Amino acid sequence: MSSDARIPDDEADASSSLLPSAPSPSPATRSRHARLRLSLSFWLFGLINNVLYVIILSAALDLVPPNTPKGIIAFANIAPAMVSKVWWPYALKGRIRYARRVWGCTLLSFFGMIIVAAFESLSMRLLGIAMASFSSGLGELTWLQLSTQYNASGEDRRGLGYFASGTGAAGLVGAGLWWVLRALGVTTGVGISSILPFTMPLTYFLLLPPTTAFAPLDASSPAYAPLPTEEANDVAVEASAMESKIVSPTLSGADKWVLVRPLMLRYILPLFCVYTFEYTINQGVSPTLVYPVPEPSEHPVLAWIIKSVRDYYPLWQLVYQTFVFFSRSTLSVGIPPIPSRFLAVPSILQFFILLTLAYESYRGIVSTSPYSVASVPLVFLLIALEGICGGLAYVNAFYHVSQETSGTVGVGVDASADPERRKQEREFRIGSIGFGDTSGILLASLIAMPTEIALCDAQARRGKLICKSL
C-alpha cells in the first residue's frame, strides 16, 4: 500500500469526529459583542458627523479675508443645518432608506470640504461650508432616527447615549485636529479633513450590528436571535425592499402635526432656550472675558496656562467643550436621565449663567479693577456649568422623546396594529425636535455680535481696554 493512500470516507468522518472542535460563542457573549459594536458605531457616528462643524469654526480665521466678519462663517455653518432639520422630516414620505442617506451625507460633506480646500474665493468657500453644514444637519437627523430602530430590544438608549457622547467628543477632537492640521495650510488641512466622512459608511456597513443581533424585550419573542451572516442580511434587505413596494404606510402632514404639537413646549422650547443662551455666551460674552496676563509669582498655575491675553478665549472654549463631552456622555456611562418634568431646569440655569457672565464682563463681580485676575476661577466654574447644562439638555431631551409611545403624545390613530407606522412615528418624533437646538444657535449668532460690541464698550468706559486691543 502506498504511503499516500487516502483514508476511506467513513473512517475519515469517524476520525474527524474525535478531534476537538472550537467552542462556539455563547448567546451572552454574542450579545455582549453586538452591544460593543453598537456603542462604538454610534459614538463614531456622533464624532464624525459633528467634527467637520467644529473644524470649520476653528478654521474661521483662516478661511475668510482679514476684514470679513467671522460671523459669516458661523452663519453659513449653521443655517443650512437648520434648513435640513426643519424641512427634511416633513418632506420625507414613507420609509427611511438609511443606506442612501449615509452615502448622501458622506458625499455632500466630502465635496463640500473639497470646495473649501480647492477655492480661495469667499463665495465658493461659503458654498462648500453650506454643503457640509446641510450634510451635518441631515446626518444628525439620520443617526438619531436610526437609534430608534433598536427600540424593540431596548438598545435604543445605548445607541442614543453613545451618539450624544460622540457629538460631545467632536468639540475636543475637532479643535485639536485643526490645531495640528492648520500648520499644513488651509488647502492641505481641509483637504485631509475631507476624508473623515468616509468613516460613516465604513462604520454603517461593516461595524454596526443589525437589529436582529439583539433579543427583543417582548416576552413572546424568541429569547435569542443569532447574528446573521452578510448573505442573510442581503436577503433580509431585499425582502424588506420588496415588502415596502407592496405596502408602506406614510404619515400625512396632519399626522405629523399631531405628533409634533405636544413636543413643542416639552422638548423643542427647552432646547431652543438652552442653546440660545449657551451660544450667546460662547460667541458674545466669552470673547469679552479677558484679563491681564497673570504674574507667575502670584498665580503660578494660571500663569502656566495663560501666556497672552489671547489665550483666555481658547481656554474658555476648552473648558466648555470638555464639560459638554462629560454631560453628553452621562447616559453612555449609566447615569440615570433627568426626569422629563425637570427638562426645563438646564435652560433656566443657563439663563442665569448668561446674566452672571454678562455682568462680570460689564462690571466685574469679584473685583472691579481692570488689572485683577481674581474673577478667573468664577468664570471657569460658570463656563463649566454652562457646558454641563447644554449637554444634559441635549441628551435628555432626545432620550425622553425616543422613549415615548404614540399614545403618550396624543396620536389619534391606533398604531399598535401597524408596526411600520409605529416605527415611522418614532423616527419622525426624534427627528422633529432637532429644530430646537439649531434654531437657538442661529438666533444666538445674530444676538452675539451686538452683545460683544456692547460689553467691550462698557469695559472701555471703566478703563479696561484689553477687549478693544484684541
PDB file of N, CA and C in Angstrom, residues 15 25 30 45 49 63 66 73 132 141 145 154 158 173 232 282 317 325 364 376-377 394-395 431 443-444 451 463:
ATOM      1  N   SER A  15     -12.774   9.640  12.331  1.00  0.00           N
ATOM      2  CA  SER A  15     -11.606  10.215  12.995  1.00  0.00           C
ATOM      3  C   SER A  15     -11.778  11.697  13.246  1.00  0.00           C
ATOM      4  N   PRO A  25     -19.284  30.767  20.319  1.00  0.00           N
ATOM      5  CA  PRO A  25     -19.591  31.773  21.337  1.00  0.00           C
ATOM      6  C   PRO A  25     -20.993  31.568  21.904  1.00  0.00           C
ATOM      7  N   ARG A  30     -22.135  36.661  22.365  1.00  0.00           N
ATOM      8  CA  ARG A  30     -22.508  37.314  21.108  1.00  0.00           C
ATOM      9  C   ARG A  30     -23.256  38.616  21.369  1.00  0.00           C
ATOM     10  N   PHE A  45     -20.466  57.693  14.771  1.00  0.00           N
ATOM     11  CA  PHE A  45     -21.430  58.495  14.013  1.00  0.00           C
ATOM     12  C   PHE A  45     -21.503  59.918  14.582  1.00  0.00           C
ATOM     13  N   ASN A  49     -19.886  63.011  12.425  1.00  0.00           N
ATOM     14  CA  ASN A  49     -20.923  63.910  11.914  1.00  0.00           C
ATOM     15  C   ASN A  49     -20.695  65.350  12.366  1.00  0.00           C
ATOM     16  N   LEU A  63     -10.152  81.023   6.973  1.00  0.00           N
ATOM     17  CA  LEU A  63     -10.983  80.785   5.792  1.00  0.00           C
ATOM     18  C   LEU A  63     -11.496  82.061   5.137  1.00  0.00           C
ATOM     19  N   PRO A  66      -9.059  89.089   5.989  1.00  0.00           N
ATOM     20  CA  PRO A  66      -8.910  89.739   7.300  1.00  0.00           C
ATOM     21  C   PRO A  66     -10.059  90.656   7.689  1.00  0.00           C
ATOM     22  N   ILE A  73     -19.008  83.016   8.751  1.00  0.00           N
ATOM     23  CA  ILE A  73     -18.675  81.586   8.760  1.00  0.00           C
ATOM     24  C   ILE A  73     -19.636  80.837   9.676  1.00  0.00           C
ATOM     25  N   ALA A 132     -21.407  71.195   3.602  1.00  0.00           N
ATOM     26  CA  ALA A 132     -21.029  70.377   4.754  1.00  0.00           C
ATOM     27  C   ALA A 132     -22.007  70.576   5.907  1.00  0.00           C
ATOM     28  N   LEU A 141     -29.882  64.102  12.051  1.00  0.00           N
ATOM     29  CA  LEU A 141     -31.253  63.612  11.937  1.00  0.00           C
ATOM     30  C   LEU A 141     -31.266  62.108  11.658  1.00  0.00           C
ATOM     31  N   GLN A 145     -32.575  59.083  14.192  1.00  0.00           N
ATOM     32  CA  GLN A 145     -33.677  58.229  13.747  1.00  0.00           C
ATOM     33  C   GLN A 145     -33.254  56.764  13.696  1.00  0.00           C
ATOM     34  N   GLY A 154     -34.601  47.355  23.335  1.00  0.00           N
ATOM     35  CA  GLY A 154     -34.201  48.236  24.421  1.00  0.00           C
ATOM     36  C   GLY A 154     -32.811  48.814  24.271  1.00  0.00           C
ATOM     37  N   ARG A 158     -28.849  52.863  24.415  1.00  0.00           N
ATOM     38  CA  ARG A 158     -27.400  52.732  24.245  1.00  0.00           C
ATOM     39  C   ARG A 158     -26.935  53.495  23.003  1.00  0.00           C
ATOM     40  N   VAL A 173     -12.072  66.855  19.788  1.00  0.00           N
ATOM     41  CA  VAL A 173     -11.290  66.250  18.703  1.00  0.00           C
ATOM     42  C   VAL A 173     -11.146  67.219  17.537  1.00  0.00           C
ATOM     43  N   ALA A 232     -27.329  36.615   4.747  1.00  0.00           N
ATOM     44  CA  ALA A 232     -28.657  36.714   5.342  1.00  0.00           C
ATOM     45  C   ALA A 232     -29.122  38.155   5.414  1.00  0.00           C
ATOM     46  N   ASN A 282     -21.096  81.814  24.356  1.00  0.00           N
ATOM     47  CA  ASN A 282     -19.882  81.403  23.640  1.00  0.00           C
ATOM     48  C   ASN A 282     -19.416  82.440  22.631  1.00  0.00           C
ATOM     49  N   GLN A 317     -13.206  78.103  25.723  1.00  0.00           N
ATOM     50  CA  GLN A 317     -13.770  77.135  24.781  1.00  0.00           C
ATOM     51  C   GLN A 317     -13.371  75.708  25.143  1.00  0.00           C
ATOM     52  N   PHE A 325     -18.765  67.416  26.667  1.00  0.00           N
ATOM     53  CA  PHE A 325     -18.472  65.997  26.436  1.00  0.00           C
ATOM     54  C   PHE A 325     -18.860  65.157  27.653  1.00  0.00           C
ATOM     55  N   GLY A 364     -17.852  93.488  36.571  1.00  0.00           N
ATOM     56  CA  GLY A 364     -16.943  92.779  37.467  1.00  0.00           C
ATOM     57  C   GLY A 364     -17.658  92.382  38.739  1.00  0.00           C
ATOM     58  N   VAL A 376     -11.167  85.017  37.460  1.00  0.00           N
ATOM     59  CA  VAL A 376     -10.937  83.882  36.562  1.00  0.00           C
ATOM     60  C   VAL A 376     -11.504  82.577  37.115  1.00  0.00           C
ATOM     61  N   PRO A 377     -11.290  82.215  38.401  1.00  0.00           N
ATOM     62  CA  PRO A 377     -11.879  80.960  38.905  1.00  0.00           C
ATOM     63  C   PRO A 377     -13.403  80.933  38.805  1.00  0.00           C
ATOM     64  N   TYR A 394     -29.439  68.431  25.885  1.00  0.00           N
ATOM     65  CA  TYR A 394     -29.425  67.742  24.593  1.00  0.00           C
ATOM     66  C   TYR A 394     -29.723  66.253  24.764  1.00  0.00           C
ATOM     67  N   VAL A 395     -28.921  65.575  25.552  1.00  0.00           N
ATOM     68  CA  VAL A 395     -29.027  64.118  25.607  1.00  0.00           C
ATOM     69  C   VAL A 395     -30.336  63.685  26.260  1.00  0.00           C
ATOM     70  N   GLY A 431     -36.715  63.061  15.118  1.00  0.00           N
ATOM     71  CA  GLY A 431     -36.132  63.959  14.127  1.00  0.00           C
ATOM     72  C   GLY A 431     -36.696  65.363  14.182  1.00  0.00           C
ATOM     73  N   LEU A 443     -30.163  81.908  16.195  1.00  0.00           N
ATOM     74  CA  LEU A 443     -30.567  83.162  16.829  1.00  0.00           C
ATOM     75  C   LEU A 443     -29.419  83.745  17.649  1.00  0.00           C
ATOM     76  N   ALA A 444     -28.694  82.889  18.359  1.00  0.00           N
ATOM     77  CA  ALA A 444     -27.571  83.366  19.174  1.00  0.00           C
ATOM     78  C   ALA A 444     -26.494  84.015  18.325  1.00  0.00           C
ATOM     79  N   THR A 451     -23.936  92.032  21.213  1.00  0.00           N
ATOM     80  CA  THR A 451     -23.630  91.806  22.628  1.00  0.00           C
ATOM     81  C   THR A 451     -22.144  92.002  22.897  1.00  0.00           C
ATOM     82  N   GLY A 463     -12.318 101.796  32.014  1.00  0.00           N
ATOM     83  CA  GLY A 463     -10.861 101.802  31.973  1.00  0.00           C
ATOM     84  C   GLY A 463     -10.209 100.478  31.639  1.00  0.00           C
TER      85      GLY A 463
END
